[in-house]
XYZ file of C-alpha atoms in Angstrom:
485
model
C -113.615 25.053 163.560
C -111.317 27.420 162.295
C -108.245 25.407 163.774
C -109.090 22.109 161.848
C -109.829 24.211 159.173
C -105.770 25.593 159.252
C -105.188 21.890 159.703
C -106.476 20.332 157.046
C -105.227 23.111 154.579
C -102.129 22.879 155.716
C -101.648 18.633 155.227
C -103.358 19.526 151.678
C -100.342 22.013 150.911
C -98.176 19.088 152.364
C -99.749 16.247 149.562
C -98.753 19.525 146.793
C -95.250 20.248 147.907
C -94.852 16.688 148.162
C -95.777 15.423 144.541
C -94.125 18.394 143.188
C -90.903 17.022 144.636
C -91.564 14.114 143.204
C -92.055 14.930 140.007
C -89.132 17.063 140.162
C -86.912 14.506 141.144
C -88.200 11.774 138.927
C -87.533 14.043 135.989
C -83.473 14.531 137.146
C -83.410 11.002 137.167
C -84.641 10.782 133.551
C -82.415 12.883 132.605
C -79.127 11.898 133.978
C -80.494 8.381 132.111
C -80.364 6.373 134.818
C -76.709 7.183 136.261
C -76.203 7.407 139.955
C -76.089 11.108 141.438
C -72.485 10.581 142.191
C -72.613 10.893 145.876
C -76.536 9.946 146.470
C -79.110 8.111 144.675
C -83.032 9.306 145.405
C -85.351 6.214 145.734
C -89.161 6.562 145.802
C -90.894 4.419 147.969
C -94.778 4.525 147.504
C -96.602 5.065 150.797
C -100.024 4.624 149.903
C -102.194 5.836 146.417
C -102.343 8.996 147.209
C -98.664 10.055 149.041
C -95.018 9.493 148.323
C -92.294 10.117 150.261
C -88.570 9.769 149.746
C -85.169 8.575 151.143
C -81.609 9.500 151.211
C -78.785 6.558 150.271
C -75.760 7.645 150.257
C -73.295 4.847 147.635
C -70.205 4.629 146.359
C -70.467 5.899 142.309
C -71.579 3.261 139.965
C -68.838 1.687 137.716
C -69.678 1.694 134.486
C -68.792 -0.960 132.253
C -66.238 -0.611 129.081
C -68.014 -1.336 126.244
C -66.960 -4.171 123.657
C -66.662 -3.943 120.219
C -69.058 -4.535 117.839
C -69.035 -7.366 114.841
C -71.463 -7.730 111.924
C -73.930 -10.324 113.275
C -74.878 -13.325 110.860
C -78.436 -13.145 109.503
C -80.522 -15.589 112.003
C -83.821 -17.189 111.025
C -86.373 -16.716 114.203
C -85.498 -19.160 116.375
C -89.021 -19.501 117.759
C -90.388 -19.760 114.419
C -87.863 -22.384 113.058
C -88.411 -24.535 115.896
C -92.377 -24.797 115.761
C -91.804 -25.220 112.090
C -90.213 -28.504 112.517
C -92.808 -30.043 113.694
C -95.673 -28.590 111.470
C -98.049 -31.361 109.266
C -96.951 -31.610 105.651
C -99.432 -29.606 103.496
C -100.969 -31.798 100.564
C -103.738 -30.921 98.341
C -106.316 -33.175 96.914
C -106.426 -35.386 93.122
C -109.057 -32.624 92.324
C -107.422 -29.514 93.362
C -107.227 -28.224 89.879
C -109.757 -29.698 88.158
C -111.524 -27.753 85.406
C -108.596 -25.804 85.805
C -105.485 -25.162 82.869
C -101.743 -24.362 83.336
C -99.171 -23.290 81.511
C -95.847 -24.872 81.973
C -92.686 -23.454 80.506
C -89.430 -25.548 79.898
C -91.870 -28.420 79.830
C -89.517 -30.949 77.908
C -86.731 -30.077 80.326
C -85.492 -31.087 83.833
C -87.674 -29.438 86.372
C -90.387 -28.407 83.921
C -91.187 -32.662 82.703
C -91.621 -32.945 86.322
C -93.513 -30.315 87.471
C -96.054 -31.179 84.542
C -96.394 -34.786 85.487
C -97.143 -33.411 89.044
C -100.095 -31.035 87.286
C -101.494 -33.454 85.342
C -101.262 -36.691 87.752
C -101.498 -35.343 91.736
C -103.670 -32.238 90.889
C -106.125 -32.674 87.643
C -104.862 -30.104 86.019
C -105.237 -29.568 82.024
C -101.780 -28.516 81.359
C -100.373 -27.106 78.132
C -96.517 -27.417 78.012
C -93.873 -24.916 75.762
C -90.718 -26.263 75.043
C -87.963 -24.907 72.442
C -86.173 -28.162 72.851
C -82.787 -26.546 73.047
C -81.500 -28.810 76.256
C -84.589 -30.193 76.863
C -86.053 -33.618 75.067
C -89.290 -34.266 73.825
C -89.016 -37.933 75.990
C -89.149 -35.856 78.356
C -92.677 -34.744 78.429
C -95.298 -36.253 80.305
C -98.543 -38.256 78.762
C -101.319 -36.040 79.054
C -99.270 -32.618 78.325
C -100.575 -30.524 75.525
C -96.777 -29.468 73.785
C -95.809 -26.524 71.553
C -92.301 -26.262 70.401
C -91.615 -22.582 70.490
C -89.660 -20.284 72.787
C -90.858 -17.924 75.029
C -88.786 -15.469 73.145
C -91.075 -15.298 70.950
C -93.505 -12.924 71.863
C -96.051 -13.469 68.465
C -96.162 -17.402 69.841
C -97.119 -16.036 72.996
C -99.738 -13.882 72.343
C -101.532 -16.713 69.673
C -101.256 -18.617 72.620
C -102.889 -16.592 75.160
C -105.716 -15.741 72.357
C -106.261 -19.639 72.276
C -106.184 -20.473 75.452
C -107.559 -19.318 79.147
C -104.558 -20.047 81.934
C -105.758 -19.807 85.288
C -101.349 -20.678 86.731
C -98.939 -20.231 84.771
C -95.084 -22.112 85.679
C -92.400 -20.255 84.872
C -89.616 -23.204 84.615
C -87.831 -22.559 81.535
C -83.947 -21.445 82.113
C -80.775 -22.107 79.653
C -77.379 -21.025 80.629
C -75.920 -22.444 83.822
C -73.711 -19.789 86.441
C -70.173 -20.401 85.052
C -70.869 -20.560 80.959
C -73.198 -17.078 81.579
C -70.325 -15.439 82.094
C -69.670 -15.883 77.959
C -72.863 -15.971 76.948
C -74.457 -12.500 77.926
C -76.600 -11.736 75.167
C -77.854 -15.177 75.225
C -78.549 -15.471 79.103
C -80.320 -11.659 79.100
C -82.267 -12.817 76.616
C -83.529 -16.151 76.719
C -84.002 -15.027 80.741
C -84.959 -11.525 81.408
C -86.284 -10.608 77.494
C -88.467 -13.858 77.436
C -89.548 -13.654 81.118
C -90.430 -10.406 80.463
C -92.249 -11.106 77.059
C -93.961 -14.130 79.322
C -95.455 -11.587 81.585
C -96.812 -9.056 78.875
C -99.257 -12.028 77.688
C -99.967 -12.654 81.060
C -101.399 -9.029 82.357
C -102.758 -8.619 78.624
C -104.865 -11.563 78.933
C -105.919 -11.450 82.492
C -107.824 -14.294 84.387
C -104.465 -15.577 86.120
C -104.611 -16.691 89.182
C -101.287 -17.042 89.902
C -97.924 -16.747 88.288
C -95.165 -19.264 89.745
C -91.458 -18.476 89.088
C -88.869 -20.873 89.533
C -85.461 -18.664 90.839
C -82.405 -19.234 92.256
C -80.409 -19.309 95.853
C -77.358 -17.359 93.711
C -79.227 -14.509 93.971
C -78.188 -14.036 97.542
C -74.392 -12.633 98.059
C -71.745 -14.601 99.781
C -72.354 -16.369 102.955
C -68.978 -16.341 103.686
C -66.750 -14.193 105.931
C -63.413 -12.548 105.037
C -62.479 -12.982 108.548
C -63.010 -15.475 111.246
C -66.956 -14.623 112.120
C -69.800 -16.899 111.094
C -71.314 -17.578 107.455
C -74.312 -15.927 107.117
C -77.739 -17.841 106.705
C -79.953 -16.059 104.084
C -83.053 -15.765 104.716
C -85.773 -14.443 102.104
C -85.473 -10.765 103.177
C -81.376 -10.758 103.299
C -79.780 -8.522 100.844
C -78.550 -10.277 97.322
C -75.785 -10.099 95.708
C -76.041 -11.989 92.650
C -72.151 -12.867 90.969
C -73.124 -14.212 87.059
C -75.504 -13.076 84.861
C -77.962 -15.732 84.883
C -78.641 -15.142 88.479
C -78.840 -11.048 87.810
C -81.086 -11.950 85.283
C -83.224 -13.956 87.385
C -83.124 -11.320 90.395
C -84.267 -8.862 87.446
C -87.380 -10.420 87.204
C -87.706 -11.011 90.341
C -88.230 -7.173 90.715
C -90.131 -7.046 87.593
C -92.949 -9.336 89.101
C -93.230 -7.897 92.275
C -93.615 -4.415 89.980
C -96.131 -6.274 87.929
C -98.000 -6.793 91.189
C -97.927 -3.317 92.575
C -99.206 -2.255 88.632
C -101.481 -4.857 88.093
C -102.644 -7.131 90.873
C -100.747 -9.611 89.341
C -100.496 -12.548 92.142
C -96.780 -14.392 92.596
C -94.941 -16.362 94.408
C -91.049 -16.993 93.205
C -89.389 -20.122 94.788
C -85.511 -19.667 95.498
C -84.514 -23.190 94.783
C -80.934 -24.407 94.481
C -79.055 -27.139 92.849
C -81.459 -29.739 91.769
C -80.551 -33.042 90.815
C -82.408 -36.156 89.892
C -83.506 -38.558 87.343
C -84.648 -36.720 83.848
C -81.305 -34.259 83.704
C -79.656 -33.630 80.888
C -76.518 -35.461 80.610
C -75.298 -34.002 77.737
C -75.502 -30.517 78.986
C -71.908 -29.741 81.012
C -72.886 -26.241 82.250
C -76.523 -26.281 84.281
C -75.157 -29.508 86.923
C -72.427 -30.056 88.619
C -74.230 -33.789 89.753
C -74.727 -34.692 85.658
C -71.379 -33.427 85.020
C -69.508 -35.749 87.410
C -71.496 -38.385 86.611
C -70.973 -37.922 82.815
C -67.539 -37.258 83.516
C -67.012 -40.477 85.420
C -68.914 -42.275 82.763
C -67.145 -41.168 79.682
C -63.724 -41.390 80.955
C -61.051 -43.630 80.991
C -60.269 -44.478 84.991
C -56.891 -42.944 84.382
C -58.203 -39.702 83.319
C -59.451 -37.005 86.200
C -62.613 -35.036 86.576
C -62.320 -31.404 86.171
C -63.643 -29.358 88.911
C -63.889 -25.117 88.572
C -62.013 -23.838 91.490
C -60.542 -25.761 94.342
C -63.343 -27.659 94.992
C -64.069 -26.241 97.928
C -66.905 -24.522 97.612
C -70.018 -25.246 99.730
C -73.067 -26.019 98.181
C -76.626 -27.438 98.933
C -77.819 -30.473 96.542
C -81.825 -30.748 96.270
C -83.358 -33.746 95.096
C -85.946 -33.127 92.666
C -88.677 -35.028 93.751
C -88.191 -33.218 97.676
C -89.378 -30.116 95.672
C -91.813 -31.031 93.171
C -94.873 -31.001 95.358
C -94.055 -27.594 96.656
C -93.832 -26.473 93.222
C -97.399 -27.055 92.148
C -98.740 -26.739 94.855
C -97.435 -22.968 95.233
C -99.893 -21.864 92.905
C -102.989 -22.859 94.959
C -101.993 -21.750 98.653
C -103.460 -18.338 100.254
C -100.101 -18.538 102.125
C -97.667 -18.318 99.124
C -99.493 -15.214 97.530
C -97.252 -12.628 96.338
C -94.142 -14.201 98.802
C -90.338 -15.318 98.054
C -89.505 -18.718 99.836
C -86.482 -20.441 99.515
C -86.806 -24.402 98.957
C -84.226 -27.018 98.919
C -82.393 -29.027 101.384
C -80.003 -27.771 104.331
C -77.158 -30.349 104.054
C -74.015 -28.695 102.901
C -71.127 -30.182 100.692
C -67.977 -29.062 98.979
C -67.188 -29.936 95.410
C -64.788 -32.109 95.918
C -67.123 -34.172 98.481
C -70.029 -34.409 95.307
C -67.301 -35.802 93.201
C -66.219 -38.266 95.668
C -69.924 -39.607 96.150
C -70.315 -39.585 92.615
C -67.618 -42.033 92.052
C -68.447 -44.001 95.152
C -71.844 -44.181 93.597
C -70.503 -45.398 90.504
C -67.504 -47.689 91.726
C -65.343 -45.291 89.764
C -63.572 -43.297 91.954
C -61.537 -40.722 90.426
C -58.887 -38.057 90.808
C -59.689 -34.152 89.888
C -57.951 -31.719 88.311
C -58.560 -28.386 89.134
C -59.305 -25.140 86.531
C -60.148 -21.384 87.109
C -63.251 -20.623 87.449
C -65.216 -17.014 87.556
C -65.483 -15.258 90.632
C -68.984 -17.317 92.411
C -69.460 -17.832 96.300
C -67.640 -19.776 98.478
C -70.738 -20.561 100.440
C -74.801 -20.059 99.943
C -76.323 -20.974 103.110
C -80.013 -20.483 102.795
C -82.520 -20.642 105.763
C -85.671 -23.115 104.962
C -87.832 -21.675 108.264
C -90.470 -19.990 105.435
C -90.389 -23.267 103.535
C -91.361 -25.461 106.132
C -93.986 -23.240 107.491
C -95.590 -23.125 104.320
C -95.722 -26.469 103.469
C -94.885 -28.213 106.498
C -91.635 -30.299 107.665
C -90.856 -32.091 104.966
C -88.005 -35.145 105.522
C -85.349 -33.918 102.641
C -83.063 -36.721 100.782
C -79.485 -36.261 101.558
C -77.060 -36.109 98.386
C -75.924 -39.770 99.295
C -79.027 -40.969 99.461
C -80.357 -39.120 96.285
C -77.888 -40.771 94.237
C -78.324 -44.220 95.435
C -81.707 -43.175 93.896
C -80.736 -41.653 90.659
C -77.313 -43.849 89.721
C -79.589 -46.997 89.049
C -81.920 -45.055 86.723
C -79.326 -43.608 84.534
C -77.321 -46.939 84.402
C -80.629 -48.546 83.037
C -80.551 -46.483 80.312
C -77.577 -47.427 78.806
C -77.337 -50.462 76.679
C -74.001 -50.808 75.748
C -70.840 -48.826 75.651
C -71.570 -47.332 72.251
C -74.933 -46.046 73.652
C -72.827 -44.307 76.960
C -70.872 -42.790 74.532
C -73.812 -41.185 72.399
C -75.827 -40.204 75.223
C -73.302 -38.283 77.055
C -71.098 -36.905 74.650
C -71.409 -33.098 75.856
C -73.364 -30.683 73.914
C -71.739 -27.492 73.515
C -73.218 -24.580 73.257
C -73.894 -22.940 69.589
C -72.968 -19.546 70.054
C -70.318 -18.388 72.274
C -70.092 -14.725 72.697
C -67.054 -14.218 75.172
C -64.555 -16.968 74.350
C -61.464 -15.014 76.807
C -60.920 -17.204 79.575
C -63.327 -19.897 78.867
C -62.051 -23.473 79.283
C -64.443 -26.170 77.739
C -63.701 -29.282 79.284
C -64.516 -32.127 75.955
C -65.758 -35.405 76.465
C -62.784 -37.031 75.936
C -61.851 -35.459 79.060
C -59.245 -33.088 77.346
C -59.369 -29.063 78.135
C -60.056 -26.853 75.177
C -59.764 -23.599 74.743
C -62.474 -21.685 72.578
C -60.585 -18.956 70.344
C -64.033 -18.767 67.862
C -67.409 -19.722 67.548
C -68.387 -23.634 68.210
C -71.018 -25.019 66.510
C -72.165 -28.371 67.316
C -75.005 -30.501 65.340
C -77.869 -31.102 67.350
C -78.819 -34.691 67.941
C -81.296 -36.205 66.044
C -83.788 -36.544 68.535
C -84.460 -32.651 68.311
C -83.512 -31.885 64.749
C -85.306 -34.624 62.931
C -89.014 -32.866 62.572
C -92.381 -35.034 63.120
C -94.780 -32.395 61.921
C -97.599 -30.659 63.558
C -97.654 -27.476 63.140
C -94.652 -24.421 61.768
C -92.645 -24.815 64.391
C -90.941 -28.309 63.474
C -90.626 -31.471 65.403
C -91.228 -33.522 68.755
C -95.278 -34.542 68.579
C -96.621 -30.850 68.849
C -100.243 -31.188 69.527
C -101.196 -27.886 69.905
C -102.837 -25.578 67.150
C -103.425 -21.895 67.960
């Protein structure tokens, strides 16, 4: 008895010593991270659950491998993501999606705003009450069914009489004025017609409550240069890549970018802001040389003699992605109603790149006008925005996007049938200059003669008739208002 009892203690002692060891040696292992022992490497082979033993290799030092050096690496969308994306069902949303329900649409007489309203109002029921200043945009412009008020969003009085009168459960942010290269002179004028009337926008909107939603039209400049000094690749900005916006209007839009997602963390008030870039279609402004590159070459083109060239900022060279309107209209309105868009920044638009020069050349293929270019400076802007669309499409599904060849195939037709003669051409698309230039160093204003002119003063410029002729309603003159608050 007493033997076996020696016995067993004595394999028991054996089992201690020998996880002991093992834990001992597991721990230098740990701590030399990995690296062979120089002359012998310990390797644990389980024997069974409740015993370990070991082994003794003996090997030749490990070489370690020189390391190579490091480069920035390129923003990258998930690649996992992107690809199931491709493939997900377009979102739509029923003819009675908003009915019973009333929006408020800024910048309703202008480009993206006359469209976005028809969209409301035709595709989703929605009452829809439109604000216009009718600066660049044209009464024409705005859709049958739209309640309009000529007034700025500036005006913060209007705004409030306005909220007092009526209950908005969205409200559409569209309205913008200066384009990227004529902010540069017009400071004042871009901070305030975008960040002071944005601003003033949102006051009436977290005073009034009841909003379900506030949708804000931005920009892809607010993202820095996807280029690279040196020879590694452009970056692709996603939603959450740093920005770096290069002209005021897009600081000013990246302002209020902040500003809403403040508003939320303050107030509960529910987003989304839509990073959208370059849009182009039927309804733009002509007249206006500083918002399109698209309406400028075709004006351009239009209004010339053949002989004369088209003037292009820069060398032409810069890479840009042209959205047509109607790819993006849908997502618009619809932003305000999907769970998945709350309080989120998606970029929208196309992904086919062109250069300058390459829009010009379609342009006058387009036309059957091809033309030459001559070449001005231009403020510092990026050489390339390359936006990633992953969010986009798994928001609203994989939407086909028209290519900028394609687009104007569309829109060429439609702006030919509104010309009657050559007189007409010639009053439709004389360019409209702005009123009030603040910074005039620098600044080349290309005429529509085609002849560069340099601005030493102030230029004043009539307004058309269309917009200065006024039809009554109410005291702020002109183009059918129908609303009374």
């Amino acid at each position: 008895m007493l033997r076996s009892r020696l016995l067993r203690g004595l394999v028991r002692l054996r089992y201690r010593l020998s996880h002991q060891f093992v834990l001992i040696v597991a721990c230098l292992v740990l701590l030399m991270g990995g690296r062979s022992l120089h002359t012998s490497n310990f390797i644990l082979e389980p024997v069974h659950e409740a015993e370990f033993t070991y082994r003794t290799v003996h090997t030749e030092p490990a070489a370690v491998p020189e390391e190579e050096p490091t480069t920035e690496t390129p923003t990258k969308p998930a690649t996992r993501a992107s690809e199931l994306c491709k493939f997900k069902p377009v979102v739509s949303l029923s003819r009675n999606t908003g009915r019973g329900q009333t929006a408020l649409v800024t910048g309703v007489a202008g480009f993206v705003g006359s469209h976005v309203a028809s969209y409301l109002v035709n595709q989703l029921g929605l009452t829809v009450i439109g604000v216009d200043d009718l600066s660049s945009g044209k009464s024409k412009n705005i859709p049958e069914g739209v309640q309009f008020l000529r007034g700025s969003v500036v005006d913060s009085k209007l705004l409030h009489r306005l909220f007092v009168s009526y209950k908005f459960d969205h409200v559409y942010h569209l309205a913008g004025h200066a384009g990227e290269q004529i902010s540069h002179h017009l400071r004042s004028f871009t901070y305030t017609n975008e960040l002071v009337a944005s601003a003033n926008l949102l006051n009436a909107v977290v005073r009034a409550g009841g909003t379900r939603r506030f949708v804000y039209l931005s920009t892809s400049s607010v993202y820095s240069d996807s280029a690279r000094s040196d020879d590694s690749p452009a970056v692709v900005h996603t939603e959450d890549s740093s920005t770096g916006p290069m002209s005021p209007v897009a600081i000013a839009k990246l302002a209020f970018e902040n500003d809403l997602q403040a508003a939320q963390r303050s107030f509960g008030l529910s987003y989304v802001i839509l990073r959208a870039h370059n849009l182009y279609g039927p309804g733009q402004n002509l007249q206006d040389p500083y918002h399109s590159v698209v309406s400028s070459f075709i004006r351009q083109h239009l209004n010339q003699r053949r002989s004369q060239p088209v003037t292009i900022y820069g060398d032409g060279m810069h890479l840009r992605a042209f959205t047509y309107i109607n790819d993006v209209v849908p997502l618009i309105g619809m932003s305000a109603f999907l769970p998945a868009t709350e309080n989120e920044i998606i970029n929208i638009g196309t992904d086919e790149l062109v250069t300058i020069n390459a829009v010009k050349d379609m342009v006058g293929d387009a036309l059957g006008r091809p033309r030459p270019a001559t070449y001005v400076k231009s403020h510092a802007e990026a050489r390339e925005i390359r936006v990633d669309h992953t969010k986009m499409r798994c928001t609203f599904g994989a939407r086909p996007m028209t290519s900028l060849r394609d687009g104007l195939a569309q829109l060429i037709p439609v702006v030919m049938a509104g010309f009657s003669g050559k007189e007409n051409i010639q009053s439709v698309l004389r360019a409209k200059q702005m009123q009030h230039v603040e910074l005039a160093e620098g600044m080349a204003v290309q005429s529509w003669e085609g002849h560069e002119v340099d601005v030493v003063n102030e230029m004043r410029v009539s307004e058309e008739s269309e917009n200065s002729q006024a039809a009554g309603g109410n005291e702020w003159p002109g183009a059918r208002s129908n609303v009374n608050i």
